[in-house]
PDB file of C-alpha atoms in Angstrom:
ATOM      1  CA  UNK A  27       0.000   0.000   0.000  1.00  0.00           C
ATOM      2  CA  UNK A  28       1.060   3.529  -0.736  1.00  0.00           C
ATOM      3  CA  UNK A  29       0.717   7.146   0.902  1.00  0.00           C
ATOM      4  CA  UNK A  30      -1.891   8.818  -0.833  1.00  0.00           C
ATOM      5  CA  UNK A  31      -3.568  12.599  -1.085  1.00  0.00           C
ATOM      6  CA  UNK A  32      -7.131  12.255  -1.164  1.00  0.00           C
ATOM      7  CA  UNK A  33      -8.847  15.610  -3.167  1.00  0.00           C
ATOM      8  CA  UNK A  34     -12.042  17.464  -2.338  1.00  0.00           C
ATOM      9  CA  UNK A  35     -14.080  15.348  -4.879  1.00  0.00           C
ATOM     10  CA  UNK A  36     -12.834  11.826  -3.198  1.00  0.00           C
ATOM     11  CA  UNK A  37     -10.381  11.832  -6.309  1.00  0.00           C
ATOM     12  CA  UNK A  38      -7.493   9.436  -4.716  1.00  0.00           C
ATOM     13  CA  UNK A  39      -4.094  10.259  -5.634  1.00  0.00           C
ATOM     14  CA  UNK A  40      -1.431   7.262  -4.808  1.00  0.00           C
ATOM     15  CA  UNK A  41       2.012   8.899  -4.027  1.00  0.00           C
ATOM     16  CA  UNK A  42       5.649   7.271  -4.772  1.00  0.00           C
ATOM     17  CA  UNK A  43       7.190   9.446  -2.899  1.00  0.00           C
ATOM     18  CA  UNK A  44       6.269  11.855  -0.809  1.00  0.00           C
ATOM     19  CA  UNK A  45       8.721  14.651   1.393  1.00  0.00           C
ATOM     20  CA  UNK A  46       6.200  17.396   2.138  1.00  0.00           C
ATOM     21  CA  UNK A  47       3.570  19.574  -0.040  1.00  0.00           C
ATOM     22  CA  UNK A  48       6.102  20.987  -1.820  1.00  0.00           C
ATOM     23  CA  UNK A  49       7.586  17.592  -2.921  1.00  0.00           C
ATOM     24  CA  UNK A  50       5.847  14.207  -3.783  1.00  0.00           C
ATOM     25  CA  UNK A  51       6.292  12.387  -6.462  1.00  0.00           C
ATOM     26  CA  UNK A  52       3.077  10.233  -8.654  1.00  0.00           C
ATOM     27  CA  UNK A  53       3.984   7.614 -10.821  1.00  0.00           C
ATOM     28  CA  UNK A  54       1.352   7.526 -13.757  1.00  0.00           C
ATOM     29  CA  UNK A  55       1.667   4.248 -16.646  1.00  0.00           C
ATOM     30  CA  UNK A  56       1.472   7.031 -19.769  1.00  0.00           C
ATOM     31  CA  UNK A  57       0.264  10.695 -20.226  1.00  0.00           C
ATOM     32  CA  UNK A  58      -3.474   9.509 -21.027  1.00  0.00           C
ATOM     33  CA  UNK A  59      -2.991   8.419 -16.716  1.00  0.00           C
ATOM     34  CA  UNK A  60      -1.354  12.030 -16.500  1.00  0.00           C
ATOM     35  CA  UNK A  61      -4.006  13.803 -18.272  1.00  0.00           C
ATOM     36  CA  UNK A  62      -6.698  12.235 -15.943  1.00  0.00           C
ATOM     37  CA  UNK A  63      -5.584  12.948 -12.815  1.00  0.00           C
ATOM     38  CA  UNK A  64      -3.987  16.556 -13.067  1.00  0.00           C
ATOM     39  CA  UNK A  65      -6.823  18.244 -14.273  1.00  0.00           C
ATOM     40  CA  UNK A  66      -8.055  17.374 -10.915  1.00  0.00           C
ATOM     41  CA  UNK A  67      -5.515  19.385  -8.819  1.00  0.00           C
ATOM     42  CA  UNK A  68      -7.635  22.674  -9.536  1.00  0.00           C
ATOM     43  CA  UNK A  69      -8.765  25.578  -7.031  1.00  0.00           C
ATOM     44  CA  UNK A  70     -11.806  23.789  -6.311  1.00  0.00           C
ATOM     45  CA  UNK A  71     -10.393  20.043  -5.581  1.00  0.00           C
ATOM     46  CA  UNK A  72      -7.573  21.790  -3.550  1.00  0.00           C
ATOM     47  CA  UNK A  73      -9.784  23.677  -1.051  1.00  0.00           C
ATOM     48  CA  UNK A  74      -9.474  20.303   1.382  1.00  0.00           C
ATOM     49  CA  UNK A  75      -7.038  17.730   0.475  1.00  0.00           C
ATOM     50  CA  UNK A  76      -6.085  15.135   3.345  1.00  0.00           C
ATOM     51  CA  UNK A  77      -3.040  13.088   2.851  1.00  0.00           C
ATOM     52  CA  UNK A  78      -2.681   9.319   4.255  1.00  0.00           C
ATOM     53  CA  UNK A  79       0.214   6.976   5.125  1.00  0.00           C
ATOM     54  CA  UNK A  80       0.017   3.633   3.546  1.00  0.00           C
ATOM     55  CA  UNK A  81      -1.677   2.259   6.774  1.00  0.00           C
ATOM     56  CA  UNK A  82      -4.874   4.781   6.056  1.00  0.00           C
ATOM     57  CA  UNK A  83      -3.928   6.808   8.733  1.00  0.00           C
ATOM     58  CA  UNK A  84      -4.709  10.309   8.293  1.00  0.00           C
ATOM     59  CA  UNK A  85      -1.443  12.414   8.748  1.00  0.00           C
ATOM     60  CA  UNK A  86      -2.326  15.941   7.206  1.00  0.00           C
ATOM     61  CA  UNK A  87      -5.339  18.046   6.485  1.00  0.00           C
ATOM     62  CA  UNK A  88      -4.869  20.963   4.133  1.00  0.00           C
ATOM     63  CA  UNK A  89      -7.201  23.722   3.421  1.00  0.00           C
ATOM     64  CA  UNK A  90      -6.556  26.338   0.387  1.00  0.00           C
ATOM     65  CA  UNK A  91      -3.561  24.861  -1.177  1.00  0.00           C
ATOM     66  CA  UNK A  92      -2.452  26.332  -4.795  1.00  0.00           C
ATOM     67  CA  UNK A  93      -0.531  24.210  -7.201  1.00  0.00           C
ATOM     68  CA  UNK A  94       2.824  24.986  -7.760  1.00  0.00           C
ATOM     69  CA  UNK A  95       5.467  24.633 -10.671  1.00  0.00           C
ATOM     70  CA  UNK A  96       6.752  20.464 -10.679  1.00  0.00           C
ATOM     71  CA  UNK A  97       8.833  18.660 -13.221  1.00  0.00           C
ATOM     72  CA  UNK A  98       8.442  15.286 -14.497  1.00  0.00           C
ATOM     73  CA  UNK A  99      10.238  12.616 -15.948  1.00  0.00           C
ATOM     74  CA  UNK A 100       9.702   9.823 -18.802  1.00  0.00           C
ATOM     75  CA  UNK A 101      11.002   6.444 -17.833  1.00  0.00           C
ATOM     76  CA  UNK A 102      10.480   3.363 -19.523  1.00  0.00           C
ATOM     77  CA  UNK A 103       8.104   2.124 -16.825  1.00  0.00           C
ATOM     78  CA  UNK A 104       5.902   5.152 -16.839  1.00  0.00           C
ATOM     79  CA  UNK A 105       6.002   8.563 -16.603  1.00  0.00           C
ATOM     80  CA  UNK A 106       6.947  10.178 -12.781  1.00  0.00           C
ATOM     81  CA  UNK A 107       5.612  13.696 -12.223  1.00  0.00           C
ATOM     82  CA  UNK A 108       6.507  15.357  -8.949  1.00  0.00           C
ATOM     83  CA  UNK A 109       3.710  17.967  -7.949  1.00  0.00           C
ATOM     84  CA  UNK A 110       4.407  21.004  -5.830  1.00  0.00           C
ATOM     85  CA  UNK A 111       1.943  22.375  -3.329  1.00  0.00           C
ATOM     86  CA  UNK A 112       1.973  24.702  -0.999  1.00  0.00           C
ATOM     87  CA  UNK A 113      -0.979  26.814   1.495  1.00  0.00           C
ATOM     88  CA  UNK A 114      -2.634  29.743   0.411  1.00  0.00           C
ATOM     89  CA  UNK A 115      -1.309  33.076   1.699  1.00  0.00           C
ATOM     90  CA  UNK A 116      -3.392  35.388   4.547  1.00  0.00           C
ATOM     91  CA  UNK A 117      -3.622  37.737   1.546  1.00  0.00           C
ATOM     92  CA  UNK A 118      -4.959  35.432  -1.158  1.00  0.00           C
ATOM     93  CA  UNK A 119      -7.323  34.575   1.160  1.00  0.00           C
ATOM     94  CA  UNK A 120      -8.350  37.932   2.043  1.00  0.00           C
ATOM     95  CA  UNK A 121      -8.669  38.536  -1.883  1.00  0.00           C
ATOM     96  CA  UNK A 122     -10.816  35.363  -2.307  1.00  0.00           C
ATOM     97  CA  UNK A 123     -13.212  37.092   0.244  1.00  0.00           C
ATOM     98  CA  UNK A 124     -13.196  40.230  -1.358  1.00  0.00           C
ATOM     99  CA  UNK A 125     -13.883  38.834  -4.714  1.00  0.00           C
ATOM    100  CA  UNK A 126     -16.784  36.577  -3.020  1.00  0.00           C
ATOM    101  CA  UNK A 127     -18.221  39.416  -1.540  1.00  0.00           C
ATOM    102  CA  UNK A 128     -18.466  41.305  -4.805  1.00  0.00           C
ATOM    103  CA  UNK A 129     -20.312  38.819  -6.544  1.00  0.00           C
ATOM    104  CA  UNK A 130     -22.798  38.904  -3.833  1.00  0.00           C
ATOM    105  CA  UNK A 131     -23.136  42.618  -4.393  1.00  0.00           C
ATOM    106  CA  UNK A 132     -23.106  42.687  -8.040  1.00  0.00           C
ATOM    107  CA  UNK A 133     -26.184  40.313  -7.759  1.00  0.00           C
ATOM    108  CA  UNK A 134     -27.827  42.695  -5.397  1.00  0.00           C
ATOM    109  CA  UNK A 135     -27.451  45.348  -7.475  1.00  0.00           C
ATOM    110  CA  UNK A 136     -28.287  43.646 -10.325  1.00  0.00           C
ATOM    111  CA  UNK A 137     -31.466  42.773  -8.770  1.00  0.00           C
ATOM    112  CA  UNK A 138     -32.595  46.323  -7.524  1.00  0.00           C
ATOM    113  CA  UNK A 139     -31.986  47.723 -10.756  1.00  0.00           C
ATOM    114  CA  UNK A 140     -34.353  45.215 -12.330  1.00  0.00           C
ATOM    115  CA  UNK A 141     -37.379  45.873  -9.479  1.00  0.00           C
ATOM    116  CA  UNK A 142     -36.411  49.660 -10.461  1.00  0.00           C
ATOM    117  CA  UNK A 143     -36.586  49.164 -14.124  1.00  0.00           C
ATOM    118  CA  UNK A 144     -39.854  47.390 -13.797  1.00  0.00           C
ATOM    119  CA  UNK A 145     -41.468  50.192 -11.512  1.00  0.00           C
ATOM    120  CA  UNK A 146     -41.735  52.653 -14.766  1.00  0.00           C
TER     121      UNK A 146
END
């Protein structure tokens, strides 16, 4: 058995190698394996990701991460891609709540100016 992230969406991702967020290493059997799975590491999969040790035990839980820059490899056995992670900073998160906040406004807005259109 093998330590393993586990995504947002249940997507499980089995790990070769793994030093910390910023380091682990996926072994995938060709690119069509690569282009399923890394897709998945988006803003929305990466709001909770909880990583396991290859007993199941549950040794990290990450909120807000942001994919980082990684490298990969070809090898005759498959191709090894080692994915960079790392926590959101207090200020993206601030700017996530400002930009959340805005939508709700621009909806409100939105909305008034249709009730006062349809008063005429």
């Amino acid at each position: 058995m093998k330590d393993k992230l586990i995504l947002n969406d249940g997507t499980t991702i089995y790990l070769e190698a793994a030093a910390s967020l910023k380091g682990f290493t996926v072994a995938f059997t060709d690119w069509e394996a690569v282009a399923a799975i890394m897709p998945k590491l988006n803003e929305k999969n990466l709001l909770n990701v909880k990583a396991q040790n290859s007993e199941g035990v549950t040794v990290g839980n990450y909120t807000d991460l942001v994919l980082q820059p990684g490298s990969w490899e070809a090898k005759e056995n498959g191709v090894y891609i080692t994915i960079s992670l790392r926590e959101k900073t207090d200020i993206e998160k601030r700017l996530d709540n400002v930009e959340s906040g805005q939508e709700v406004q621009d909806g409100a807005i939105g909305e008034l100016a249709g009730m006062m259109g349809g008063a005429q």
